[in-house]
Short mmCIF file of C-alpha atoms in Angstrom, two decimals:
data_model
loop_
_atom_site.label_atom_id
_atom_site.label_comp_id
_atom_site.label_asym_id
_atom_site.label_seq_id
_atom_site.Cartn_x
_atom_site.Cartn_y
_atom_site.Cartn_z
CA MET A 1 18.16 1.51 131.40
CA GLN A 2 14.46 2.36 131.56
CA ASP A 3 13.08 4.59 134.30
CA PHE A 4 9.67 3.99 135.88
CA VAL A 5 7.54 5.73 138.45
CA VAL A 6 5.14 3.42 140.28
CA VAL A 7 2.27 5.17 142.06
CA GLY A 8 0.95 3.13 144.99
CA GLY A 9 2.79 1.05 147.58
CA GLY A 10 0.42 -1.85 148.08
CA VAL A 11 1.06 -5.38 146.89
CA MET A 12 0.45 -4.39 143.25
CA GLY A 13 2.81 -1.44 143.34
CA CYS A 14 5.55 -3.20 145.31
CA LEU A 15 5.46 -6.40 143.28
CA SER A 16 5.28 -4.46 140.00
CA ALA A 17 8.36 -2.53 141.11
CA LEU A 18 10.18 -5.75 142.05
CA ASN A 19 9.49 -7.30 138.64
CA LEU A 20 10.84 -4.20 136.89
CA LEU A 21 13.92 -3.99 139.11
CA GLU A 22 14.72 -7.65 138.52
CA ALA A 23 14.60 -6.89 134.78
CA GLY A 24 17.27 -4.21 135.20
CA CYS A 25 15.09 -1.08 135.33
CA ARG A 26 15.23 1.94 137.64
CA VAL A 27 12.10 2.45 139.75
CA THR A 28 10.79 5.27 141.92
CA LEU A 29 7.81 4.30 144.08
CA LEU A 30 5.45 6.96 145.44
CA GLU A 31 3.15 6.07 148.34
CA ARG A 32 0.68 8.47 149.92
CA GLY A 33 1.09 6.85 153.36
CA GLU A 34 3.20 3.84 154.35
CA CYS A 35 3.83 0.91 152.03
CA GLY A 36 1.43 -1.97 152.42
CA ARG A 37 -0.87 -0.33 154.96
CA GLU A 38 -4.12 -0.22 152.97
CA ALA A 39 -6.05 -3.15 151.45
CA SER A 40 -2.93 -5.30 151.18
CA TRP A 41 -2.53 -5.13 154.96
CA ALA A 42 -6.22 -5.36 155.81
CA GLY A 43 -7.11 -8.48 153.81
CA GLY A 44 -7.35 -12.03 155.07
CA GLY A 45 -4.62 -13.56 152.93
CA ILE A 46 -6.47 -16.60 151.55
CA VAL A 47 -4.62 -17.53 148.36
CA SER A 48 -7.87 -18.21 146.49
CA PRO A 49 -11.03 -16.36 145.57
CA LEU A 50 -13.62 -17.14 148.24
CA TYR A 51 -15.85 -18.87 145.68
CA PRO A 52 -13.57 -19.58 142.70
CA TRP A 53 -16.30 -21.24 140.63
CA ARG A 54 -18.25 -17.96 140.50
CA TYR A 55 -15.55 -16.06 138.63
CA GLU A 56 -14.92 -15.70 134.93
CA GLU A 57 -11.92 -17.27 133.24
CA PRO A 58 -9.69 -14.14 133.41
CA VAL A 59 -9.77 -14.18 137.22
CA ARG A 60 -9.25 -17.94 137.35
CA ALA A 61 -6.19 -17.70 135.07
CA LEU A 62 -4.50 -15.08 137.26
CA ALA A 63 -5.38 -16.97 140.44
CA ASN A 64 -4.07 -20.29 139.14
CA TRP A 65 -0.71 -18.79 138.07
CA SER A 66 -0.32 -16.91 141.35
CA GLN A 67 -1.19 -19.90 143.52
CA GLY A 68 1.58 -21.86 141.85
CA PHE A 69 4.13 -19.06 142.25
CA TYR A 70 3.49 -17.96 145.85
CA PRO A 71 5.65 -20.63 147.54
CA THR A 72 8.58 -19.63 145.31
CA LEU A 73 8.03 -15.93 145.96
CA ALA A 74 7.85 -16.45 149.72
CA ALA A 75 11.02 -18.54 149.71
CA GLN A 76 12.88 -15.92 147.65
CA LEU A 77 11.80 -13.11 149.97
CA LEU A 78 12.70 -15.09 153.08
CA ALA A 79 16.17 -15.85 151.71
CA ALA A 80 16.76 -12.21 150.74
CA THR A 81 15.24 -10.43 153.77
CA GLY A 82 14.80 -12.93 156.60
CA ILE A 83 11.07 -12.09 156.72
CA ASP A 84 8.70 -15.07 156.41
CA ALA A 85 5.39 -14.36 154.66
CA GLU A 86 4.10 -17.66 156.13
CA VAL A 87 2.55 -19.13 152.99
CA ALA A 88 0.85 -22.11 154.63
CA PRO A 89 -1.19 -24.78 152.78
CA CYS A 90 -3.84 -25.28 155.45
CA GLY A 91 -6.82 -26.26 153.27
CA LEU A 92 -10.30 -24.74 153.12
CA LEU A 93 -13.73 -26.12 154.03
CA TRP A 94 -16.82 -24.61 152.39
CA LEU A 95 -19.49 -25.73 154.87
CA ASP A 96 -22.96 -26.91 153.74
CA HIS A 97 -22.66 -24.99 150.51
CA ALA A 98 -25.69 -24.63 148.24
CA GLU A 99 -23.54 -24.44 145.08
CA ARG A 100 -22.07 -27.91 145.55
CA ALA A 101 -22.91 -29.20 142.06
CA GLN A 102 -21.64 -26.04 140.37
CA ALA A 103 -18.42 -26.11 142.37
CA LEU A 104 -17.70 -29.78 141.69
CA ALA A 105 -18.39 -29.33 137.97
CA TRP A 106 -16.02 -26.35 137.92
CA ALA A 107 -13.35 -28.39 139.71
CA GLN A 108 -13.65 -31.24 137.22
CA THR A 109 -13.47 -28.89 134.23
CA HIS A 110 -10.41 -27.07 135.56
CA GLN A 111 -8.74 -30.10 137.17
CA GLN A 112 -8.85 -28.60 140.67
CA PRO A 113 -8.53 -30.95 143.69
CA LEU A 114 -11.89 -29.98 145.18
CA SER A 115 -13.97 -32.76 146.70
CA GLU A 116 -17.07 -33.28 148.80
CA VAL A 117 -16.57 -34.51 152.37
CA SER A 118 -19.03 -35.60 155.05
CA SER A 119 -19.55 -34.77 158.70
CA PRO A 120 -16.91 -37.16 160.18
CA PHE A 121 -14.16 -35.62 158.05
CA ILE A 122 -15.28 -32.07 158.88
CA TYR A 123 -15.15 -32.59 162.64
CA GLN A 124 -11.94 -34.59 162.51
CA ARG A 125 -10.34 -31.68 160.68
CA VAL A 126 -11.92 -28.89 162.75
CA PRO A 127 -13.31 -30.30 166.01
CA GLN A 128 -13.98 -26.78 167.35
CA LEU A 129 -16.76 -26.18 164.80
CA ALA A 130 -20.33 -25.74 165.96
CA SER A 131 -22.36 -28.92 165.66
CA GLY A 132 -24.74 -29.67 162.82
CA TYR A 133 -22.70 -29.31 159.64
CA GLN A 134 -23.48 -32.22 157.33
CA SER A 135 -21.18 -31.80 154.37
CA ALA A 136 -18.51 -29.55 152.94
CA LEU A 137 -16.42 -28.88 149.91
CA TRP A 138 -12.76 -29.40 150.72
CA GLN A 139 -9.54 -28.37 148.98
CA ALA A 140 -6.49 -29.52 150.91
CA ASP A 141 -3.81 -27.57 149.04
CA LEU A 142 -5.26 -24.07 149.40
CA ALA A 143 -2.95 -21.79 151.34
CA ASN A 144 -3.18 -18.61 153.33
CA LEU A 145 -0.40 -16.11 153.84
CA ARG A 146 0.48 -13.50 156.46
CA ASN A 147 -0.17 -10.49 154.24
CA PRO A 148 1.35 -7.80 156.52
CA ARG A 149 4.57 -9.80 156.59
CA LEU A 150 4.48 -10.28 152.82
CA LEU A 151 4.38 -6.51 152.40
CA GLN A 152 7.17 -6.02 154.95
CA ALA A 153 9.30 -8.50 153.01
CA LEU A 154 8.55 -6.82 149.68
CA ARG A 155 9.46 -3.39 151.06
CA ALA A 156 12.70 -4.71 152.54
CA ARG A 157 13.60 -6.45 149.27
CA LEU A 158 12.97 -3.34 147.18
CA LEU A 159 15.24 -1.27 149.40
CA GLN A 160 18.10 -3.65 148.63
CA PHE A 161 18.24 -2.41 145.02
CA ALA A 162 20.51 0.54 144.27
CA GLU A 163 18.21 1.44 141.37
CA PHE A 164 15.19 1.87 143.66
CA GLN A 165 13.91 5.01 145.38
CA LEU A 166 11.04 4.97 147.86
CA HIS A 167 9.06 8.08 148.76
CA GLU A 168 6.50 7.36 151.50
CA ARG A 169 4.05 9.99 152.75
CA SER A 170 4.45 11.52 149.30
CA PRO A 171 1.06 11.67 147.55
CA ALA A 172 1.18 11.79 143.77
CA LEU A 173 -0.71 14.94 142.79
CA ALA A 174 -0.74 14.87 138.99
CA LEU A 175 0.74 13.30 135.89
CA LEU A 176 3.40 15.18 133.97
CA CYS A 177 2.66 15.17 130.25
CA ASP A 178 4.20 16.41 127.03
CA GLY A 179 1.15 16.40 124.78
CA GLN A 180 -0.16 12.82 124.92
CA GLN A 181 3.12 11.47 126.28
CA VAL A 182 3.24 10.86 130.04
CA THR A 183 6.66 11.88 131.31
CA GLY A 184 6.37 11.48 135.07
CA VAL A 185 4.48 12.40 138.23
CA ARG A 186 4.34 15.56 140.32
CA THR A 187 4.21 15.54 144.11
CA ALA A 188 4.06 18.49 146.50
CA THR A 189 7.85 18.64 146.68
CA ALA A 190 9.24 17.27 143.41
CA GLU A 191 8.72 16.24 139.81
CA HIS A 192 9.67 12.62 139.19
CA ARG A 193 10.50 12.08 135.50
CA ALA A 194 10.33 8.64 133.91
CA ASP A 195 9.95 6.75 130.65
CA ALA A 196 6.64 5.36 131.92
CA VAL A 197 4.30 5.57 134.90
CA VAL A 198 2.53 2.58 136.49
CA VAL A 199 -0.66 3.40 138.42
CA ALA A 200 -1.34 0.84 141.17
CA THR A 201 -3.42 3.01 143.48
CA GLY A 202 -6.03 0.43 144.50
CA ALA A 203 -9.36 1.85 145.66
CA TRP A 204 -8.20 5.38 144.80
CA THR A 205 -7.56 4.59 141.12
CA GLY A 206 -10.85 5.88 139.73
CA ASP A 207 -10.63 9.25 141.44
CA TRP A 208 -6.88 9.61 140.94
CA LEU A 209 -7.04 9.10 137.18
CA ALA A 210 -10.14 11.24 136.77
CA GLN A 211 -7.92 14.31 137.13
CA ALA A 212 -6.10 13.17 133.97
CA GLY A 213 -9.38 12.75 132.10
CA VAL A 214 -9.30 8.95 132.35
CA THR A 215 -12.48 7.21 133.52
CA VAL A 216 -11.75 3.93 135.31
CA PRO A 217 -14.68 2.18 137.06
CA VAL A 218 -12.75 1.38 140.24
CA VAL A 219 -14.43 2.41 143.50
CA PRO A 220 -13.71 1.82 147.20
CA VAL A 221 -15.59 -1.07 148.84
CA LYS A 222 -15.07 -1.22 152.59
CA GLY A 223 -14.42 -4.43 154.49
CA GLN A 224 -14.17 -4.85 158.27
CA MET A 225 -12.51 -7.75 160.10
CA LEU A 226 -11.95 -9.07 163.61
CA LEU A 227 -8.94 -10.79 165.14
CA TYR A 228 -8.95 -13.35 167.94
CA LYS A 229 -6.02 -15.04 169.70
CA ARG A 230 -5.92 -18.73 170.56
CA GLU A 231 -3.03 -21.10 171.07
CA PRO A 232 -1.04 -22.12 167.95
CA GLY A 233 -2.67 -24.99 166.09
CA TRP A 234 -6.11 -24.49 167.65
CA LEU A 235 -7.66 -24.00 164.21
CA LYS A 236 -5.96 -25.96 161.44
CA SER A 237 -7.92 -24.99 158.31
CA VAL A 238 -9.84 -22.09 156.87
CA VAL A 239 -13.61 -22.53 157.32
CA LEU A 240 -16.19 -20.64 155.29
CA HIS A 241 -19.94 -20.49 155.72
CA GLU A 242 -22.52 -18.11 154.24
CA GLY A 243 -19.90 -15.60 153.16
CA ARG A 244 -18.01 -15.40 156.47
CA TYR A 245 -14.70 -17.10 157.16
CA ALA A 246 -12.22 -17.94 159.90
CA ILE A 247 -8.54 -17.99 158.92
CA PRO A 248 -5.82 -19.51 161.16
CA ARG A 249 -2.35 -18.04 161.55
CA LYS A 250 0.64 -20.08 162.69
CA ASP A 251 0.89 -18.18 165.99
CA GLY A 252 -2.74 -18.87 166.95
CA HIS A 253 -4.34 -15.65 165.70
CA ILE A 254 -7.67 -16.17 163.94
CA LEU A 255 -9.09 -13.67 161.45
CA ILE A 256 -12.86 -13.38 161.06
CA GLY A 257 -14.20 -11.59 158.00
CA SER A 258 -15.53 -9.73 156.37
CA THR A 259 -18.14 -7.09 155.71
CA LEU A 260 -18.93 -5.61 152.29
CA GLU A 261 -19.85 -1.92 152.51
CA HIS A 262 -20.12 0.96 150.07
CA ALA A 263 -19.00 3.85 152.27
CA GLN A 264 -16.70 5.86 149.98
CA TYR A 265 -13.34 6.35 151.72
CA ASP A 266 -14.61 5.96 155.29
CA LYS A 267 -12.34 3.44 157.02
CA ARG A 268 -13.82 3.83 160.50
CA THR A 269 -14.83 0.61 162.24
CA THR A 270 -18.42 0.34 163.45
CA GLU A 271 -20.26 -1.27 166.34
CA GLU A 272 -22.71 -2.82 163.87
CA ALA A 273 -19.89 -4.64 162.06
CA LEU A 274 -18.34 -5.69 165.38
CA GLN A 275 -21.55 -7.36 166.48
CA SER A 276 -22.17 -8.96 163.08
CA LEU A 277 -18.66 -10.38 162.86
CA ARG A 278 -18.74 -11.57 166.48
CA HIS A 279 -21.99 -13.39 165.75
CA SER A 280 -20.40 -15.07 162.72
CA ALA A 281 -17.31 -16.03 164.73
CA GLU A 282 -19.33 -17.53 167.57
CA THR A 283 -21.71 -19.31 165.19
CA LEU A 284 -18.78 -21.01 163.46
CA LEU A 285 -16.53 -21.53 166.49
CA PRO A 286 -18.58 -21.41 169.73
CA ASP A 287 -15.50 -21.37 171.98
CA LEU A 288 -14.79 -17.84 170.77
CA ALA A 289 -17.91 -16.62 172.58
CA ALA A 290 -15.94 -16.65 175.84
CA MET A 291 -13.28 -14.37 174.34
CA ALA A 292 -13.14 -10.75 173.27
CA PRO A 293 -11.59 -9.91 169.91
CA VAL A 294 -8.10 -8.46 170.20
CA ALA A 295 -8.50 -6.14 167.19
CA GLN A 296 -10.99 -4.77 164.67
CA TRP A 297 -10.03 -2.94 161.49
CA ALA A 298 -11.29 -1.85 158.09
CA GLY A 299 -9.79 -1.64 154.61
CA LEU A 300 -10.90 -0.42 151.19
CA ARG A 301 -11.02 -2.88 148.32
CA PRO A 302 -10.65 -1.61 144.73
CA GLY A 303 -14.08 -2.62 143.42
CA SER A 304 -14.34 -3.23 139.68
CA PRO A 305 -16.82 -4.83 137.24
CA GLU A 306 -16.76 -8.64 137.67
CA GLY A 307 -13.54 -8.21 139.68
CA ILE A 308 -11.44 -8.33 136.49
CA PRO A 309 -8.44 -6.02 136.90
CA TYR A 310 -7.10 -3.49 134.44
CA ILE A 311 -3.55 -4.44 133.42
CA GLY A 312 -1.85 -2.70 130.53
CA PRO A 313 -1.40 0.61 128.71
CA VAL A 314 -4.00 3.37 128.96
CA PRO A 315 -5.26 4.37 125.51
CA GLY A 316 -4.56 7.97 124.52
CA LEU A 317 -1.78 8.55 127.05
CA ASP A 318 1.48 6.99 125.93
CA GLY A 319 3.63 5.80 128.79
CA LEU A 320 0.76 5.39 131.27
CA TRP A 321 0.10 1.87 132.57
CA LEU A 322 -2.52 0.43 134.88
CA ASN A 323 -2.39 -2.43 137.39
CA ALA A 324 -5.55 -1.93 139.44
CA GLY A 325 -9.13 -3.03 140.07
CA HIS A 326 -8.59 -6.46 141.63
CA TYR A 327 -11.56 -6.03 144.01
CA ARG A 328 -11.59 -8.84 146.63
CA ASN A 329 -8.66 -10.77 145.16
CA GLY A 330 -5.67 -8.45 145.15
CA LEU A 331 -3.41 -10.72 147.20
CA VAL A 332 -4.67 -13.76 145.31
CA LEU A 333 -3.91 -12.31 141.88
CA ALA A 334 -0.85 -10.15 142.59
CA PRO A 335 2.05 -12.36 141.39
CA ALA A 336 0.44 -13.05 138.01
CA SER A 337 -0.84 -9.51 137.57
CA CYS A 338 2.56 -7.95 138.25
CA ARG A 339 4.42 -10.43 136.07
CA LEU A 340 1.98 -9.73 133.23
CA LEU A 341 2.36 -5.97 133.65
CA ALA A 342 6.17 -6.23 133.51
CA ASP A 343 5.97 -8.50 130.47
CA LEU A 344 3.81 -5.98 128.61
CA VAL A 345 5.83 -2.91 129.63
CA LEU A 346 9.12 -4.57 128.68
CA GLN A 347 7.70 -6.14 125.51
CA ARG A 348 8.47 -9.68 126.63
CA GLU A 349 6.48 -12.79 125.82
CA PRO A 350 3.59 -12.52 128.33
CA ALA A 351 3.16 -15.20 130.97
CA LEU A 352 -0.61 -15.10 130.39
CA ASN A 353 -2.94 -13.98 127.63
CA PRO A 354 -3.19 -10.21 128.26
CA GLN A 355 -6.32 -9.58 126.22
CA PRO A 356 -8.99 -9.82 128.97
CA TYR A 357 -7.20 -7.28 131.19
CA LEU A 358 -6.17 -4.59 128.71
CA PRO A 359 -7.73 -1.18 129.40
CA ALA A 360 -8.27 -0.62 125.67
CA GLY A 361 -11.90 -1.36 124.87
CA ARG A 362 -12.87 -1.58 128.55
CA LEU A 363 -12.53 2.05 129.68
#
């Protein structure tokens, strides 16, 4: 039985651990805080890149695989834990979008059910929208999920395995090495030995691996969001305009997002972002002007070049593996990314072509 240490308890770390456990491995997961409380918790949960036609093929391939697998994953987690991640196919409207021709051409090439709709359809679907929208791109099958609940379900499922150990509030301080062979991870209180180490530390990946002499161009990119509360069913679909979106939850909560800020590791919310996001919310959905947001928060995305993650072995350090750098699409790409990582680590036939994601040649 192989032993693994996974560093990072976000969606990448938890789902990587689950894939390894299901393959019969032993896994120790180290999380500096609480599982699922960083970017995986803070995101919106749209199961699609915001503008999928803008991304290169490697991102599209991961997104397409993950979109197909999410309903199965949610059903499996619900059956095992009783926690519903609420994967809901609510559809998405891109309102009055300037890249209409590019998007429709992309959809035709990749056989995606994206179509152009006119004003009557838009207001029949979302009557609460501000007036004046003339056309939209519409994809009916796009889903959103309740990301905090997904992470709760993943954590609960992991703890059901006898071969799993979870160490929260246990920052990983350094890799343990025997020459060029990585043999585990050191924390303040213990040395955790393993056959291999998986680094899934999100926005902290670049700085964390720098101490091992590995340069990974992953940097924190801050995003702030607002939350409103309406009655269930008030907003039926995700709406997106000029980079800002409104996402409905089943219980009537509505997420408004998000900002894009380079502020290092500063997760403080700001008045400037509050006003900007409120303006976007009220511009899209004027009825929200009479309401105060019920919450504002910030998270740190793991920014990377072109948003293409690093998945695979780190050259020069045997036994060290990466699953990081998903930028704005961590939740979107997680099922495929973690399946691919497990396939590579366990030397199985990979579910996707691994070449675009391998750290070798990119670091």
